[in-house]
Amino acid sequence: MNCPEQEVIEHYMSGELTDVELTEFKTHLQACPACKAKVAEADTNERLLTELRTFGKQIPQASKYSNTEVATIDRAQSFLGDRYRVIRKVGEGAAGQVFQAIDTVLERLVAIKFLRQKPKHDAKVPDVCKNREVFTRKSPVDGADSEAWREARLMSQLNHPNIAQVYEIGELGAQRFIVMEWVDGLPLTEAWKGLQLQQRLRIYLSVLDAVAAAHRRNIIHRDIKPSNILVTSEQKPKVLDFGIALETLERIEEGVYRGTPSYSAPEQISPPVKIYPATDVFALGVLFYELLTDTLPFPQTDAKELFQAIRSEYPELPSAIQEKIPIPLQNICLKALEKEPQKRYPNAQSLSDEIHRYLGGEKIWSRPSFLTDKVHQEVFYHRQKLKVWHDNELLTEKEFDKLEGIYERMISPPDLSIIEARKLSLSQVCLYLGGWVVVLGSFVLFYKNWEQIPRGWRPMPAIVATAVMVIFGIAMWYRNESRLSVGFLATANLLIPITILLTLAQWEILSPAYYPWGEESIAEGLRKSKSYLIVGNVQLFTSSLCWFVASLVFLRTTRSSIFLVFSIIAFLAWLSTYYIISGMEDWTTDIVAGRYLFPHIGLLILGVILDRHRYVKYAWPLCVVGLAGIVICLSIIARSDKTLFFWLWPTENIPEWYGKIIMTIMEGQKDAELLGFVCNGIVYFCLAHICRLQATRLQRGLAQVLNWLGPIHILATLRMLDGVVESETRELIYRILLPIASLGFVFGSVARQMKSFFFSGLAGIAAAVHKFTVEHLDKSFAWPVSLIITGIVWMFVSWLVPRWKANQALKRKG
Amino acid sequence: MQWVTTTQVLEELKASNEAQVWRRFCDHFRPVVVNFARHLGLSATDAEDAAQETMVEFLKAFRDGKYDRQKGRLSNWLFGVARRVILNLRGHQPLERLVADKTTGTSFWDLIQDDHSIKHSWETQWRQMVLTKCLEQARRELDSKVFEAFELYALSETPVDEVAQLLKMSRNAVYIAKSRVLSRLRQLERQFE
């Protein structure tokens, strides 16, 4: 006979077997020692079970074992009087009991925390304990009491929408209580179940704001965990329980562990316990890990194993648990979970800023140390291989140097000042905008010969502006204000060719033997018109050379590529001006462009197809030629006299209804130009988006180019209004709309770091200044001078205002 | 709460002065003393005070080497300290406080029949504490479904068929769950003591 099932043994114990079954079972028992042992065990188990049942239902619930009820609802009510009406008890902790109550005066729900009373026999604490501050101060009742008062005091200091507010601190006889905001919500990790990543991030950022507010007041929470963050039904988180918070930015507490193991930072669990704001950042990192993966980074349940893991193990990569996690967010999370506090974000605000940078579309520079260590190891290994290949002449000198350079850049830490200078913050945009106005002001000096001013003084505004920029740029550099220094030096860099050219032309140094544009008729025309300052080719050559040298010097000194970029942009703008004047209008028509458009689209599509099939070296030229052709053709079509709609249907025999619709929409053929350029801009945005969806290098490059074309074409539409305006109202719209739209582009670029909009905006401002100067202020020398002064003042304001604000904030904190 | 045996707690207390150790010791044994004092008729606040004093007295004696694990159970030693503390505390109370019910004339002393019933009361509280901790630990260690089956069938005495249907398991699995949890409880009980 096989061994009977547990059910049979149970029935045997309870006497439920039939006679036949009983006989059979007993026979088996005699032959089977294993079953005999099972029966003996079941017998002992039954006795234990009887004992458990005697204690009744109290025992299974004993996991929430509480001390005796010090304060019942009635007793609580007796302390509170009429103001608060206690509804129910909602919780109990080491510090006391929490009740839900109604504030009958203000008619709102409140949470009232009754603190445990101090013991009456403090004097009986044995000497052995008295010598040890830890024991006398931290004994459960005494410690809890002082902690709760500290909690109330600290929370009352913090007035933040995401921190539960303390309304009142009361004391009646020996009984103390705190009246707090009632938060009806779920713990954080419960609340974000089923929410999308973006929604979770929104909640998480609010939590970061709350903790950052505490950090600004030099308060470290020390026990951040989901149950201490309740999320209301409006998805608004509230941080609670500052019970063990510290009121200092750095503290050493020997031998005292406070907090929740799974959310504790390494420095919190390793003696001597050191507490920093970064200790909270670790707990926030654990929360962030849970946000991304729904699991804890250190899931060990045994305390020893858990602490060991926190001290020395790295958590599993979040992307290994959830594939779709954005890598920048993973890096931010792992950076917050660094073992050494110095390697983490220094406080909650820095962590919040980094996540905002990601959400704003900026590049994230956080690199968790264990990932960078891996990269360093790999690079070291690769470089050794490179050397071997180089020694065996598998690589040329040039290739070897290039690869070495790439690896060198990979392992060298990013220069934060350059990153900061590239970032489009509001103050940075203001700084650049001021610089740009100075440049434009100096450029306006070319518009006239300024006969009314003595020759020696004519280039002076530009010379002074350049000197100011260079001096302040260098001064800022030596004061380690790299961001400002780059701003001033970049302006100086753009001013240098203008100033040199102006000086040479006005002081008649290296006077022109002939004029640089080649076309004698244009140069003569300009000379006769007397409206522009004419410069010679030697002067142009000299100033370009000086500009180039200055760019290299600045580039070498600051290592900021902005100098190179600005020089290239200025140079291309110079060339493209003449290309537009002499090119498109004379020798191209919309008909010709229409014929060439589709072949170019074909070339682009062919390039993309080749790229998809990994024939990149053939795809590149096709894509470049195709895209360039499309841009030129679309611009010609938009610039032509015919409407876009007519062009789409080029035959004369268009249906009557189609013609009527077009005429209604367009209200005349000249508006087609405006619509055409706007349409082109939108087409480029759409193309850029499509290219971004395809993740090949070539298409990413195309997307970048298209990203620049979009805003430029939209602003170009406003510039084109110049040619089509007929009434005064529309003239006004043009004058106001272009500068406003340009400024909108410049300041709007801050939110999502859209550099294409920023630089398009600057170009738009330049166009507006040009138009305004030509039409109204071409005779006033005060106009360029005032532009220069305004720009300089604007730059200094954008430098000084943030400093002044920071000082005010410090004073308030003080 | 973390699972720690009595032996571990005492060893830690001997070896370390950390507040964490002290707290763990109090978390373990304080509720027993409070319940015991309450059972003997002390008010809630007095019971808390008595427990605090008992803990401190015990610690002092333990550090002076007066308590030897080999000579007797911790439960017995702690009982002696708690009893003395509670009686001392009673001695300082005004007479009215000792009268639990003036109408019937029942006094504090009337509630205490003899030493045997005091001892029984203590043992009951102690046993309850031990079983509570073992149950908590078993709940943490074992599969939640297994423990739920045990709770429903063995403790709440729900019919086995209902439990099986509710938890979508066989009848035999319910019986096995009961056996497994009880066996583990006995092991934990031995470990704890």
CSV table of N, CA and C in Angstrom, one decimal, chain A residues 94-141:
chain,number,residue,atom,x,y,z
A,94,ALA,N,5.6,54.6,17.4
A,94,ALA,CA,6.4,54.7,18.6
A,94,ALA,C,6.2,56.0,19.3
A,95,ALA,N,5.9,57.1,18.5
A,95,ALA,CA,5.8,58.4,19.2
A,95,ALA,C,4.4,58.6,19.8
A,96,GLY,N,3.4,57.9,19.3
A,96,GLY,CA,2.0,58.2,19.9
A,96,GLY,C,1.0,57.7,19.0
A,97,GLN,N,-0.3,58.1,19.3
A,97,GLN,CA,-1.4,57.7,18.5
A,97,GLN,C,-1.9,58.8,17.6
A,98,VAL,N,-2.5,58.4,16.5
A,98,VAL,CA,-3.0,59.4,15.6
A,98,VAL,C,-4.5,59.2,15.4
A,99,PHE,N,-5.3,60.3,15.5
A,99,PHE,CA,-6.7,60.3,15.4
A,99,PHE,C,-7.1,61.2,14.2
A,100,GLN,N,-8.3,60.8,13.6
A,100,GLN,CA,-8.9,61.7,12.7
A,100,GLN,C,-9.9,62.5,13.4
A,101,ALA,N,-10.0,63.8,13.2
A,101,ALA,CA,-10.9,64.6,13.9
A,101,ALA,C,-11.5,65.7,13.0
A,102,ILE,N,-12.5,66.4,13.5
A,102,ILE,CA,-13.1,67.5,12.7
A,102,ILE,C,-12.8,68.8,13.5
A,103,ASP,N,-12.2,69.8,12.8
A,103,ASP,CA,-12.0,71.1,13.4
A,103,ASP,C,-13.4,71.8,13.3
A,104,THR,N,-14.1,71.9,14.4
A,104,THR,CA,-15.5,72.4,14.3
A,104,THR,C,-15.5,73.9,14.0
A,105,VAL,N,-14.4,74.6,14.3
A,105,VAL,CA,-14.4,76.1,14.0
A,105,VAL,C,-14.2,76.3,12.5
A,106,LEU,N,-13.2,75.7,12.0
A,106,LEU,CA,-12.9,75.9,10.6
A,106,LEU,C,-13.5,74.9,9.7
A,107,GLU,N,-14.2,74.0,10.3
A,107,GLU,CA,-15.0,72.9,9.5
A,107,GLU,C,-14.1,72.2,8.5
A,108,ARG,N,-13.1,71.6,9.0
A,108,ARG,CA,-12.2,70.8,8.1
A,108,ARG,C,-11.7,69.6,8.9
A,109,LEU,N,-11.3,68.6,8.1
A,109,LEU,CA,-10.7,67.4,8.8
A,109,LEU,C,-9.3,67.6,9.2
A,110,VAL,N,-8.9,67.1,10.3
A,110,VAL,CA,-7.5,67.3,10.7
A,110,VAL,C,-7.1,65.9,11.3
A,111,ALA,N,-5.8,65.8,11.3
A,111,ALA,CA,-5.2,64.6,12.0
A,111,ALA,C,-4.5,65.1,13.3
A,112,ILE,N,-4.9,64.4,14.4
A,112,ILE,CA,-4.3,64.8,15.7
A,112,ILE,C,-3.4,63.7,16.2
A,113,LYS,N,-2.2,64.1,16.5
A,113,LYS,CA,-1.2,63.1,17.0
A,113,LYS,C,-1.0,63.3,18.5
A,114,PHE,N,-1.4,62.4,19.3
A,114,PHE,CA,-1.1,62.4,20.7
A,114,PHE,C,0.2,61.8,21.0
A,115,LEU,N,1.0,62.6,21.7
A,115,LEU,CA,2.4,62.0,22.0
A,115,LEU,C,2.4,61.3,23.3
A,116,ARG,N,3.1,60.2,23.3
A,116,ARG,CA,3.2,59.4,24.5
A,116,ARG,C,3.8,60.3,25.6
A,117,GLN,N,3.3,60.0,26.9
A,117,GLN,CA,3.8,60.9,28.0
A,117,GLN,C,5.2,60.3,28.4
A,118,LYS,N,5.9,61.3,29.0
A,118,LYS,CA,7.2,60.9,29.6
A,118,LYS,C,7.1,59.9,30.8
A,119,PRO,N,8.0,59.0,31.0
A,119,PRO,CA,7.9,58.2,32.2
A,119,PRO,C,8.1,59.0,33.4
A,120,LYS,N,7.6,58.5,34.5
A,120,LYS,CA,7.7,59.3,35.8
A,120,LYS,C,9.0,59.0,36.5
A,121,HIS,N,9.7,58.0,36.0
A,121,HIS,CA,10.8,57.5,36.9
A,121,HIS,C,12.2,57.6,36.1
A,122,ASP,N,12.3,58.7,35.5
A,122,ASP,CA,13.6,59.0,34.8
A,122,ASP,C,14.8,58.8,35.8
A,123,ALA,N,14.6,59.2,37.0
A,123,ALA,CA,15.6,59.2,38.0
A,123,ALA,C,16.2,57.8,38.2
A,124,LYS,N,15.3,56.8,37.9
A,124,LYS,CA,15.8,55.4,38.2
A,124,LYS,C,16.6,54.8,37.1
A,125,VAL,N,16.9,55.6,36.1
A,125,VAL,CA,17.7,55.0,35.0
A,125,VAL,C,19.1,54.6,35.6
A,126,PRO,N,19.5,53.4,35.4
A,126,PRO,CA,20.7,53.0,36.1
A,126,PRO,C,22.0,53.7,35.6
A,127,ASP,N,23.0,53.8,36.5
A,127,ASP,CA,24.2,54.5,36.2
A,127,ASP,C,24.8,54.0,34.9
A,128,VAL,N,24.7,52.7,34.7
A,128,VAL,CA,25.3,52.1,33.5
A,128,VAL,C,24.8,52.7,32.3
A,129,CYS,N,23.5,53.1,32.3
A,129,CYS,CA,22.9,53.8,31.2
A,129,CYS,C,23.2,55.3,31.1
A,130,LYS,N,23.3,55.9,32.3
A,130,LYS,CA,23.4,57.3,32.3
A,130,LYS,C,24.6,57.8,31.6
A,131,ASN,N,25.7,57.0,31.7
A,131,ASN,CA,26.9,57.4,31.1
A,131,ASN,C,26.8,57.4,29.5
A,132,ARG,N,25.8,56.8,29.1
A,132,ARG,CA,25.6,56.6,27.6
A,132,ARG,C,24.5,57.4,27.1
A,133,GLU,N,24.8,58.5,26.5
A,133,GLU,CA,23.8,59.4,26.0
A,133,GLU,C,22.7,58.7,25.2
A,134,VAL,N,23.2,57.7,24.4
A,134,VAL,CA,22.3,57.0,23.5
A,134,VAL,C,21.2,56.4,24.3
A,135,PHE,N,21.5,55.8,25.4
A,135,PHE,CA,20.5,55.0,26.1
A,135,PHE,C,19.5,56.0,26.9
A,136,THR,N,20.1,57.0,27.5
A,136,THR,CA,19.2,57.9,28.3
A,136,THR,C,18.3,58.7,27.3
A,137,ARG,N,18.9,59.2,26.2
A,137,ARG,CA,18.2,60.1,25.4
A,137,ARG,C,17.3,59.3,24.4
A,138,LYS,N,17.7,58.1,24.0
A,138,LYS,CA,16.9,57.4,23.0
A,138,LYS,C,16.1,56.3,23.5
A,139,SER,N,15.9,56.1,24.8
A,139,SER,CA,15.0,55.1,25.3
A,139,SER,C,13.7,55.3,24.7
A,140,PRO,N,12.9,54.3,24.4
A,140,PRO,CA,11.8,54.4,23.5
A,140,PRO,C,10.8,55.6,23.8
A,141,VAL,N,10.5,55.6,25.1
A,141,VAL,CA,9.4,56.6,25.4
A,141,VAL,C,10.0,58.0,25.4
